[in-house]
Coordinates of C-alpha atoms and ligand atoms in Angstrom, one line a residue:
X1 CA -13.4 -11.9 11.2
X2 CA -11.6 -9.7 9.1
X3 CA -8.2 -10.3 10.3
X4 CA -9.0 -14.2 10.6
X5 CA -9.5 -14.0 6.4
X6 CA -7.0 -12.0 5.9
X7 CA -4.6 -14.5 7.6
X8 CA -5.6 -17.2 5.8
X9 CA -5.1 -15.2 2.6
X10 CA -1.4 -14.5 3.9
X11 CA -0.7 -18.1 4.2
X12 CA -1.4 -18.9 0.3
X13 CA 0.7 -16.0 -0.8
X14 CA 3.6 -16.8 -3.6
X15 CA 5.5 -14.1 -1.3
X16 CA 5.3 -16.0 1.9
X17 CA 7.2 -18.7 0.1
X18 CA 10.2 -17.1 -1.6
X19 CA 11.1 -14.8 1.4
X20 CA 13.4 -16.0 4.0
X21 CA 12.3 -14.5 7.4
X22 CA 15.7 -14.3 9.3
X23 CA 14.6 -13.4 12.4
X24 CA 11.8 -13.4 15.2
X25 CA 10.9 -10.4 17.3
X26 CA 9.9 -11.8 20.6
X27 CA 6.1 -10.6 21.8
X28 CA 6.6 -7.9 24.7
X29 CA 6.6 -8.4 28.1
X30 CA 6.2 -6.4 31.0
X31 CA 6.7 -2.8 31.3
X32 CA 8.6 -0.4 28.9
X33 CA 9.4 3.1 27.9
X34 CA 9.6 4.8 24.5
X35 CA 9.8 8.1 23.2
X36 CA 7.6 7.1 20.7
X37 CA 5.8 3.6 19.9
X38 CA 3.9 2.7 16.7
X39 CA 1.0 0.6 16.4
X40 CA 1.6 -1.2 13.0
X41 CA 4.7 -3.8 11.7
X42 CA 3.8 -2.8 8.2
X43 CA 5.4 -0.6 5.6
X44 CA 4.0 2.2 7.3
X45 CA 5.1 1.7 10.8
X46 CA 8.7 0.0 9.9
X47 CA 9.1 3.0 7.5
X48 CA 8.8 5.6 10.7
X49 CA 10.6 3.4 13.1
X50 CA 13.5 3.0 11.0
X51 CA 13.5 6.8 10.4
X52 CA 12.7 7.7 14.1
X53 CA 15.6 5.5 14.7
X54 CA 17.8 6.9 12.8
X55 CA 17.4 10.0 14.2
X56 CA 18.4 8.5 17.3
X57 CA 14.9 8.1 19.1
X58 CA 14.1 5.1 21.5
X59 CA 11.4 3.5 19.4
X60 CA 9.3 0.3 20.2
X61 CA 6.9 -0.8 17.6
X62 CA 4.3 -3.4 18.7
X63 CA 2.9 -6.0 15.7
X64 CA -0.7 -8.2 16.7
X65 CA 1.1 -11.0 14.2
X66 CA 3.8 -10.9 12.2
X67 CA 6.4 -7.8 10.4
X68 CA 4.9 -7.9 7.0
X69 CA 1.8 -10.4 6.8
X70 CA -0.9 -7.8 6.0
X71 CA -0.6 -6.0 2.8
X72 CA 2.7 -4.6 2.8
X73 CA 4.1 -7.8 2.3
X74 CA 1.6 -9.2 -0.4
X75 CA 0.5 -6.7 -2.6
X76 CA 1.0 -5.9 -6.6
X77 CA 4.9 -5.1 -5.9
X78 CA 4.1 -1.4 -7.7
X79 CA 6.2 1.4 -6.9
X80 CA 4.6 4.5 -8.9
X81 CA 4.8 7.8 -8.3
X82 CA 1.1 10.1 -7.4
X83 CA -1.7 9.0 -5.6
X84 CA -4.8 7.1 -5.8
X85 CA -6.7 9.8 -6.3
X86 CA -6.7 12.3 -9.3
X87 CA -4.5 15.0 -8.8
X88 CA -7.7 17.3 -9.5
X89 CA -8.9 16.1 -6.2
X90 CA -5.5 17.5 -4.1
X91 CA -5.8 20.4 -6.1
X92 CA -9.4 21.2 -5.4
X93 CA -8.7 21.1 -1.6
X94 CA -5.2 22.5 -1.0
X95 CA -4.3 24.7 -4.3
X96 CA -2.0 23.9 -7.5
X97 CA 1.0 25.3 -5.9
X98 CA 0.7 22.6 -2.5
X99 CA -0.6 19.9 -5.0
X100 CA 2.8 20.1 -6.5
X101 CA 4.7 20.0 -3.6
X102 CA 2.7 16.6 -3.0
X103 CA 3.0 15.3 -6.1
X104 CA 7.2 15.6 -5.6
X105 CA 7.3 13.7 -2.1
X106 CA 5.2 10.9 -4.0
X107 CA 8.4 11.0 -6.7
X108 CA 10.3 11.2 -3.5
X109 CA 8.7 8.3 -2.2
X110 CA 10.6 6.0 -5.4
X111 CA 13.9 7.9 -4.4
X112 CA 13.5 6.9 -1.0
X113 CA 13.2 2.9 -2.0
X114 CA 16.3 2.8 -3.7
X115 CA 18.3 4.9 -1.0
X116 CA 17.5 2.6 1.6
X117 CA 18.2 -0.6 -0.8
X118 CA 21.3 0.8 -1.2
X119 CA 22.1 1.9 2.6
X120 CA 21.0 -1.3 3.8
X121 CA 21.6 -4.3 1.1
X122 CA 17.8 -4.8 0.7
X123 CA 17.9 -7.6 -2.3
X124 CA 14.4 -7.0 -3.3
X125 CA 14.2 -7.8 -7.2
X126 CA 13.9 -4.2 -7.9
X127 CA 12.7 -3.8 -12.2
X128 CA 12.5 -0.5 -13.2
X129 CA 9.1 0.9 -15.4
X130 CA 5.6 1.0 -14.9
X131 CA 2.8 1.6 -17.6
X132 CA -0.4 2.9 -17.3
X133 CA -2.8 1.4 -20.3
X134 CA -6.1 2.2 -21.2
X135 CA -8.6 -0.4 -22.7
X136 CA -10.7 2.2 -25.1
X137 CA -10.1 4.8 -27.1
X138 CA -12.3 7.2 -25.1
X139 CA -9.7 6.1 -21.9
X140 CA -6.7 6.4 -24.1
X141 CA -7.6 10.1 -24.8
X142 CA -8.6 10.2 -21.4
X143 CA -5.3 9.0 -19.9
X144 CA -3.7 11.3 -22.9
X145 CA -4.7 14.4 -21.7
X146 CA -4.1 12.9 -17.9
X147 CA -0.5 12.5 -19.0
X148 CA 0.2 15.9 -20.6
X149 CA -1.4 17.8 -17.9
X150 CA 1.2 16.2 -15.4
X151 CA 4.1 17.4 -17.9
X152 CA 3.0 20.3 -18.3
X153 CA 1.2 21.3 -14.4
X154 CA 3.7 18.7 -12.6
X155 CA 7.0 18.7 -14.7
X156 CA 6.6 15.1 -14.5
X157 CA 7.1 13.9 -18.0
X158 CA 5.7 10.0 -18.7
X159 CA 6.0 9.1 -22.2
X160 CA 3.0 8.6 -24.1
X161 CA 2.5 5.3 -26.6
X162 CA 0.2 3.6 -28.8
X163 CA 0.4 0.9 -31.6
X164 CA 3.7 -0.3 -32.3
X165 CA 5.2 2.1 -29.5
X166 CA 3.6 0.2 -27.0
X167 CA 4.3 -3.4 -28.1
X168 CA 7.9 -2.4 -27.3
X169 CA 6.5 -2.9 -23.4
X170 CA 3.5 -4.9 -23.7
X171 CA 2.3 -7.2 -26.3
X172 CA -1.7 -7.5 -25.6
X173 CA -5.2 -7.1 -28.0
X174 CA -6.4 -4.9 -24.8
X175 CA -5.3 -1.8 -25.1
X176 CA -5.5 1.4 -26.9
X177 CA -2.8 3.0 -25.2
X178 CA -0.5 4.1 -22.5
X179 CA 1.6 5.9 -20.4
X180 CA 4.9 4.4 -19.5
X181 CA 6.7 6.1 -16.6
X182 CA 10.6 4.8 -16.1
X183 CA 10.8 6.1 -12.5
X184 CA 8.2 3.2 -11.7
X185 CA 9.1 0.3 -11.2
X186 CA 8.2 -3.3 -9.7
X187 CA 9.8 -5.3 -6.6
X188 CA 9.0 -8.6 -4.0
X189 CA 7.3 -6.3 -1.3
X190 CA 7.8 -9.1 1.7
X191 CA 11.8 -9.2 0.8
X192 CA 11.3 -5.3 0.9
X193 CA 9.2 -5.4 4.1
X194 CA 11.2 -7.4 6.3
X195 CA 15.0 -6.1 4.9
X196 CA 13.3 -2.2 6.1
X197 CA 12.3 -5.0 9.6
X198 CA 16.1 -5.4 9.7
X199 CA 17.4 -1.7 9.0
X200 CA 15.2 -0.7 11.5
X201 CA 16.2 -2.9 14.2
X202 CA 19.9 -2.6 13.0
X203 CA 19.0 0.7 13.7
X204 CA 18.2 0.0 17.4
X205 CA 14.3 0.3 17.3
X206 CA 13.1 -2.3 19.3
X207 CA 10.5 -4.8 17.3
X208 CA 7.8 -7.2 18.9
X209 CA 5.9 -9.2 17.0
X210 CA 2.6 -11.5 18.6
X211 CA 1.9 -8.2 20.4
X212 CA -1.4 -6.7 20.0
X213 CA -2.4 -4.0 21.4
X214 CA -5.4 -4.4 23.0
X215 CA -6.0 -0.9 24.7
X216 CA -5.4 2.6 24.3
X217 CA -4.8 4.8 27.6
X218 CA -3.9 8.8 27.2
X219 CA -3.0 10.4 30.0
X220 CA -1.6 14.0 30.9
X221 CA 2.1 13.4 29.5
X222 CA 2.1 10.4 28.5
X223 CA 0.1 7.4 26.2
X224 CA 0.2 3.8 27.7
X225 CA -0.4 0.9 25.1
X226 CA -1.5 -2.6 26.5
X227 CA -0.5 -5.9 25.0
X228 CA -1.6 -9.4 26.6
X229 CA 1.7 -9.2 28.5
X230 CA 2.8 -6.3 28.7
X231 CA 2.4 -2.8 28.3
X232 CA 4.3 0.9 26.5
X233 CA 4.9 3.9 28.2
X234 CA 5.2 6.6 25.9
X235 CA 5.6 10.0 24.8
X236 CA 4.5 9.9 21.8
X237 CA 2.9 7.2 19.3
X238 CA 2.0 6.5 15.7
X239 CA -1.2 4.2 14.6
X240 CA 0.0 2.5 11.5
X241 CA -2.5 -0.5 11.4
X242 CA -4.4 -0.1 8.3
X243 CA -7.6 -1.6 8.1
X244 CA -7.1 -4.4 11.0
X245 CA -6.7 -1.3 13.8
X246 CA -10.1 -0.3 13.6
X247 CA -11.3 -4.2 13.0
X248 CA -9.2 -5.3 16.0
X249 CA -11.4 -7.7 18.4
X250 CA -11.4 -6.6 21.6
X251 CA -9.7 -2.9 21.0
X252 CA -10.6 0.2 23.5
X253 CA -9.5 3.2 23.6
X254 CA -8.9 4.1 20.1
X255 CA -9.6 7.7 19.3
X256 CA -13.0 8.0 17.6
X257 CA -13.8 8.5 14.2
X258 CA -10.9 6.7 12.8
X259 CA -12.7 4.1 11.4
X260 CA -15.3 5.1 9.6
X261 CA -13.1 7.3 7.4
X262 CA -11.8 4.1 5.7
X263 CA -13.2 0.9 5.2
X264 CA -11.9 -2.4 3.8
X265 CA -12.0 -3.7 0.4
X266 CA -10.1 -6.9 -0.9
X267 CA -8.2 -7.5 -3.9
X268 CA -7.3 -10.8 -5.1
X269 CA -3.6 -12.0 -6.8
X270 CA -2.1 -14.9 -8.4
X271 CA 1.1 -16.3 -10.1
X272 CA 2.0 -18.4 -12.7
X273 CA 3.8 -20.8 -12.8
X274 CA 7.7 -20.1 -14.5
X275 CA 7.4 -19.1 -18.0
X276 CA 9.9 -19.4 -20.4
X277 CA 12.0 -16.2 -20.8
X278 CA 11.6 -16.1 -24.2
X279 CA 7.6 -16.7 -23.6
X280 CA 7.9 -13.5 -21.4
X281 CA 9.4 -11.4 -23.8
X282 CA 6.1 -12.2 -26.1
X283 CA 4.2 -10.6 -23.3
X284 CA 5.8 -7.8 -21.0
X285 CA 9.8 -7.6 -23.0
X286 CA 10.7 -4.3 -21.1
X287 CA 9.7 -6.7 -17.7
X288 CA 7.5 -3.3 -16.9
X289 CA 4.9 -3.0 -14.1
X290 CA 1.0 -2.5 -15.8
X291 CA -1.9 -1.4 -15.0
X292 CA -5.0 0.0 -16.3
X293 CA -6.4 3.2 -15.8
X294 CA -10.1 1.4 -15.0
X295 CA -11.8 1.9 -11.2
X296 CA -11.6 -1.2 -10.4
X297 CA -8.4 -2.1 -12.0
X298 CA -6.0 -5.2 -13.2
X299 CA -2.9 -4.6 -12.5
X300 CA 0.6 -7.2 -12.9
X301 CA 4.1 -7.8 -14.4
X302 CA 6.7 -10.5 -14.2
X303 CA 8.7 -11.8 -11.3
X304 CA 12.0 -12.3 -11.1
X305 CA 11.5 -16.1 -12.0
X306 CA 9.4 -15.3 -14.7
X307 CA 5.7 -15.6 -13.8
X308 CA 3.4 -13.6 -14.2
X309 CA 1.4 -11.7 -11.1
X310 CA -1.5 -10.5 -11.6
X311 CA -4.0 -8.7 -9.6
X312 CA -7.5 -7.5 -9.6
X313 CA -11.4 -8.2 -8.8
X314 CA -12.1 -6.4 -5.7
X315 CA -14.7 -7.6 -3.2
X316 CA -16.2 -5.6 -0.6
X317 CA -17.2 -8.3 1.7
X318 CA -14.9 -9.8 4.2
X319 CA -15.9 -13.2 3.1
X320 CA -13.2 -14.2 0.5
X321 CA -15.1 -14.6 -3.3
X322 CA -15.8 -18.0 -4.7
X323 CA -13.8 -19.5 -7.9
X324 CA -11.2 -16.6 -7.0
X325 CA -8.5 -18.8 -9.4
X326 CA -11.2 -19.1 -12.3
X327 CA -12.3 -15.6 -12.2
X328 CA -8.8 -14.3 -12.6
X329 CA -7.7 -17.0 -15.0
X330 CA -10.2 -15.3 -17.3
X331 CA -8.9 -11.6 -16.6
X332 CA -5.5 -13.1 -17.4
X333 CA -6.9 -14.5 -20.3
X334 CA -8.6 -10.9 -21.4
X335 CA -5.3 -9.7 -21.6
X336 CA -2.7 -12.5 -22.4
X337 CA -4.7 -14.9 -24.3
X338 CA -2.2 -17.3 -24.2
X339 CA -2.2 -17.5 -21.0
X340 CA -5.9 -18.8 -21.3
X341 CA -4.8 -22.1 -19.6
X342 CA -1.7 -21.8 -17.7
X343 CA -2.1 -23.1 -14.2
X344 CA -1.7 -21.1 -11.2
X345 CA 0.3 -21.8 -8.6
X346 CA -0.5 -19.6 -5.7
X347 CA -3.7 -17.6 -5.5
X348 CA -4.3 -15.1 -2.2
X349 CA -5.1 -11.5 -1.8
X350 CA -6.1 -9.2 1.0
X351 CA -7.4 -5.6 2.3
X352 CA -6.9 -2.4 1.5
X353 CA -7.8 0.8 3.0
X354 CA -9.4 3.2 1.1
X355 CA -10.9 6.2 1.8
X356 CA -13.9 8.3 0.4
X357 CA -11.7 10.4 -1.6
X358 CA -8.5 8.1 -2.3
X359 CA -6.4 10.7 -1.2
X360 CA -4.3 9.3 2.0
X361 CA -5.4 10.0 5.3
X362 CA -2.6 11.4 7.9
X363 CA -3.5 13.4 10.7
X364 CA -2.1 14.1 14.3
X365 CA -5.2 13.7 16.0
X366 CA -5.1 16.4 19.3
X367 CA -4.5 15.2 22.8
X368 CA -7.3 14.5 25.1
X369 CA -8.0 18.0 27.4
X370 CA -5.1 20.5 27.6
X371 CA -2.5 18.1 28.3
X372 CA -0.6 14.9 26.8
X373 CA 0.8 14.7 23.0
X374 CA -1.3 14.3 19.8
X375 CA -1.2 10.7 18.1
X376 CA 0.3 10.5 14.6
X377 CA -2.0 8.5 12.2
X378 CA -1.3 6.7 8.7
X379 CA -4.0 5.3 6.9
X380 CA -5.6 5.2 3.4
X381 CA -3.6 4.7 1.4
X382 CA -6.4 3.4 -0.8
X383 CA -4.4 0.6 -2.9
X384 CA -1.7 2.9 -4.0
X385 CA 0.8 2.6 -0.3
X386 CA 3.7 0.3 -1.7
X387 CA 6.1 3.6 -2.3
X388 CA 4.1 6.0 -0.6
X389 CA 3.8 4.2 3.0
X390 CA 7.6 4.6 3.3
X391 CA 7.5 8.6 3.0
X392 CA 4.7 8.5 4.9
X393 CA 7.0 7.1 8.2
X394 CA 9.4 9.3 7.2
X395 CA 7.1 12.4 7.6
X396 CA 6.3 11.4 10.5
X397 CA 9.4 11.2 12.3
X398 CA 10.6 14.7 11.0
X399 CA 7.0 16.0 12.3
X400 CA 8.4 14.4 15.6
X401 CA 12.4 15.5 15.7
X402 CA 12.4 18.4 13.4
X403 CA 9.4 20.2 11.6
X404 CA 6.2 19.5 10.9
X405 CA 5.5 21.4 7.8
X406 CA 5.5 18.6 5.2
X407 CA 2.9 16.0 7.3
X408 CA 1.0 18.9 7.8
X409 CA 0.5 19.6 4.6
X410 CA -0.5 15.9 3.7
X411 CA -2.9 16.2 7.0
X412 CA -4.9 19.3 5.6
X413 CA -6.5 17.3 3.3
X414 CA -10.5 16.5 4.4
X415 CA -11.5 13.1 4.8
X416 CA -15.4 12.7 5.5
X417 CA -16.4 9.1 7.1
X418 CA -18.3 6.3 4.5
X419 CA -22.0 7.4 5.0
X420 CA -23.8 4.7 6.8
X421 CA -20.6 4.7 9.1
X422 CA -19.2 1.4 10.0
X423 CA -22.0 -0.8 9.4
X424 CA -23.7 0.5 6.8
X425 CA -20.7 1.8 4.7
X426 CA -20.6 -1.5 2.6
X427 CA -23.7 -1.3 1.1
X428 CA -23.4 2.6 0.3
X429 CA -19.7 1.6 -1.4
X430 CA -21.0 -1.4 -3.3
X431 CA -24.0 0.9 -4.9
X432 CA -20.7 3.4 -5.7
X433 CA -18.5 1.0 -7.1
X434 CA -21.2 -1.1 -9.6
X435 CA -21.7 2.7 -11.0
X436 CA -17.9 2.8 -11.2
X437 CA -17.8 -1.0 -12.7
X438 CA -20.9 0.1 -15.3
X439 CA -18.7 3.0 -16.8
X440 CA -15.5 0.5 -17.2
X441 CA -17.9 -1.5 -18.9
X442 CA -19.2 1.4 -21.0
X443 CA -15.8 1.4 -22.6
Ligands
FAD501 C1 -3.5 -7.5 -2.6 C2 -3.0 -6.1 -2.5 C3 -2.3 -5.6 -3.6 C4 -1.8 -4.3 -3.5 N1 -1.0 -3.8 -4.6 C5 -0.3 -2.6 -4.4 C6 0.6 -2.2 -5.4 O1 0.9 -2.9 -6.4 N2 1.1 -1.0 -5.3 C7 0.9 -0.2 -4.2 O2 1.4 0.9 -4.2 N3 0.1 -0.6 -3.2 C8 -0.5 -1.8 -3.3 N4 -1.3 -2.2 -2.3 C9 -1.5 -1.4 -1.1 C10 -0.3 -1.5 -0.1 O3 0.1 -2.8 0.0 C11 -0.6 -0.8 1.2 O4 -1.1 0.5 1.0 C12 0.5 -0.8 2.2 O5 1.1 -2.0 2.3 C13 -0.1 -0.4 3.6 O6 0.9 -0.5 4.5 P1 0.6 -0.3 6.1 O7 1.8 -0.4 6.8 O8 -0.3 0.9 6.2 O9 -0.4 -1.5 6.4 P2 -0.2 -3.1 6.6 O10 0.8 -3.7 5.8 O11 -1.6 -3.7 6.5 O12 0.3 -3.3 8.1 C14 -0.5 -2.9 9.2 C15 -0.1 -3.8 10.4 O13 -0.7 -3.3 11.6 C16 -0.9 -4.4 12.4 N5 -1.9 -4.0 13.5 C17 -3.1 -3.5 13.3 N6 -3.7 -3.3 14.5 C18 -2.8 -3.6 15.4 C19 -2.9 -3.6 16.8 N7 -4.0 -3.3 17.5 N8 -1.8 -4.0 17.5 C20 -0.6 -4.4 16.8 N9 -0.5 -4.4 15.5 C21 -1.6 -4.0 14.8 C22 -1.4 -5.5 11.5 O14 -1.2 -6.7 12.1 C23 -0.5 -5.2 10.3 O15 0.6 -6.0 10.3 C24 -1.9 -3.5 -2.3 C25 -2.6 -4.0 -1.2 C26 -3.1 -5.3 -1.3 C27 -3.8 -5.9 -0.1

């Protein structure tokens, strides 16, 4: 159910339409080897497979549709630095001192995105800046003190701005302030998606899309993954399917718990149609990325052609909401009044994978008995995976070729499952997230 919505959510996608998929990965057939096969052709799994590959590994990474359908390639197009989570979270498990080092692979995470635009010729619309914004004065000194603590425990300086400051980046009756971060930044994640697709294949990973994997075997040395036609011997293997691995019809073997320490929640997006540029520079003249600092958040900027995207209004059914274009015509409208009664062309959304805590969840889970290798999985990354998912694949394959240390350190933070557990986890979030949705209210 979940991935047949989500497909159909793909389909309507502004992305899908102004990205040129050059190539097709055929599904797998029959038998083959790998020293290490991934589960996943998302950021996440194209990220370590491109990485694993360039470390001169015989990867083969196994797609149930399509590289970049799912979220990877149709979600907000924000690169920020942190997490989804408070850093007060990290720090309450792990310590200041291995917070930080966190907090400088998520700044790592940006580095990483232009490196490999660079190495491989990804033309992805990068724009640089992203602004946090607050919509009361309690948030703005809220997101004030957020912003100095990072300076002054992170070194990572954002500049803070209000009134005429911050009508140099947005010009909007909503807000009350902001942070505006230049090492953020915006891009078209499908044009992303698929260029890391072809670096990774360039590469010599070996991609197969149409290939589901439909069971889960792990035996004494090695892990055998079935598709409908064929099947993966390997050594070692990476789960990178987000929220549709544990939702996967017809799935066994997949190592328990996994799913019930995240659980899907959609988020809706639309475009405008082309505004003028001069109409644009009335609204976002810096072309930065925005968002607000609310739970459940709005977030957009401007495309490359001048429209503007805009996301928000989370749903945590699997049903897609009615009057989706109307309800976020009015958001627009909250924030760009003038915008009241543009038409919108394209209007999808899709799942994302959050966890209890919003901290990612990245664990090598142990082999089964004495024998056989542990499985690398990526998932969680609650909203905020655009940047992060690509550090993520690279920790994994230097947990793989070279040293472990800096996965680990991501996989020492404690996830607990949604109470309830799979079935009953929606209800418990929902009661959660109207408390959440009151205090946004509350102003
Ligand atoms: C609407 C929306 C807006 C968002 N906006 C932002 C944003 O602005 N900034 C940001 O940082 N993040 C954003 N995100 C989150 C971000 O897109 C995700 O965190 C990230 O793309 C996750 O990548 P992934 O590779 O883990 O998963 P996905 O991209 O979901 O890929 C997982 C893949 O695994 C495959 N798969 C699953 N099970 C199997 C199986 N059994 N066999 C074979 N293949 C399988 C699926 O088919 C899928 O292609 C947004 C997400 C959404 C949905």
């Amino acid at each position: 159910m979940l991935l047949q919505t989500d497909h159909a959510l793909a389909r309507q996608s502004w992305y899908a339409q102004t990205a040129t998929r050059r190539q097709d990965h055929p599904p797998l057939q029959g038998e083959v080897r790998a020293e290490v096969a991934i589960v996943g052709g998302g950021l996440a799994g194209l990220s370590a497979a491109l990485e694993l590959a360039q470390r001169g590994r015989q990867v083969v990474l196994l797609e149930a549709l399509q590289l970049g359908w799912a979220a990877s390639g149709r979600n907000g197009g924000q690169a920020l630095a942190g997490l989804a989570c408070d850093m007060g979270e990290i720090e309450a498990q792990i310590g200041l001192a291995d917070a930080r080092r966190i907090w400088a692979m998520t700044v790592e995470a940006l580095t990483l995105i232009h490196a490999r635009r660079d190495r491989y010729r990804i033309a992805c619309d990068w724009q640089s800046g992203a602004l946090t914004v607050a919509t009361s004065a309690r948030k703005a000194a809220s997101l004030r003190r957020e912003t100095e603590r990072l300076a002054q425990a992170y070194g990572h300086a954002g500049q803070w701005l209000a009134g005429g400051d911050l009508a140099l980046h947005i010009r909007s009756p909503r807000y009350r302030g902001g942070c505006y971060d230049r090492r953020g930044g915006h891009l078209h994640p499908l044009k992303y998606t698929l260029g890391l697709a072809d670096a990774a294949w360039r590469e010599g990973a070996r991609l197969h899309e149409r290939s589901p994997v439909r069971r889960i075997e792990r035996h004494r040395s090695v892990t055998l993954l079935r598709t409908p036609q064929g099947q993966v011997v390997a050594d070692q293997v990476l789960l990178a399917g987000n929220v549709h691995l544990p939702t996967m019809p017809g799935l066994g073997g997949l190592p328990a718990g996994i799913g019930s320490r995240i659980m899907p929640v959609g988020t809706y997006v639309a475009v405008t149609e082309p505004l003028d540029a001069g109409e644009m520079d009335g609204l976002l003249p810096t072309r930065a990325a925005v968002c607000d600092s609310n739970f459940a958040l709005d977030y957009f900027r401007p495309t490359a052609d001048q429209r503007l995207l805009f996301g928000g209004k989370v749903s945590y059914s699997t049903v897609t909401p009615p009057n989706l274009a109307r309800s976020l015509r009015s958001r627009i409208a909250q924030v760009f009044p003038r915008l009241a009664y543009r038409p919108l062309t394209h209007v999808w959304g899709g799942f994302v994978d959050i966890t209890m805590n919003r901290a990612p969840d990245f664990s090598r889970l142990p082999p089964d008995g004495a024998a056989g290798a542990p499985i690398y999985l990526l998932q969680g990354f609650s909203g905020h995976g655009l940047a992060l998912t690509g550090l993520a694949g690279k920790l994994v394959a230097e947990a793989i070729c070279e040293d472990a240390s800096r996965f680990d350190l991501f996989a020492r933070l404690q996830h607990r499952p949604f109470p309830g557990g799979e079935r009953l986890r929606t209800p418990t979030l929902v009661l959660g997230m109207l408390w959440h949705r009151a205090r946004d209210l509350l102003g």
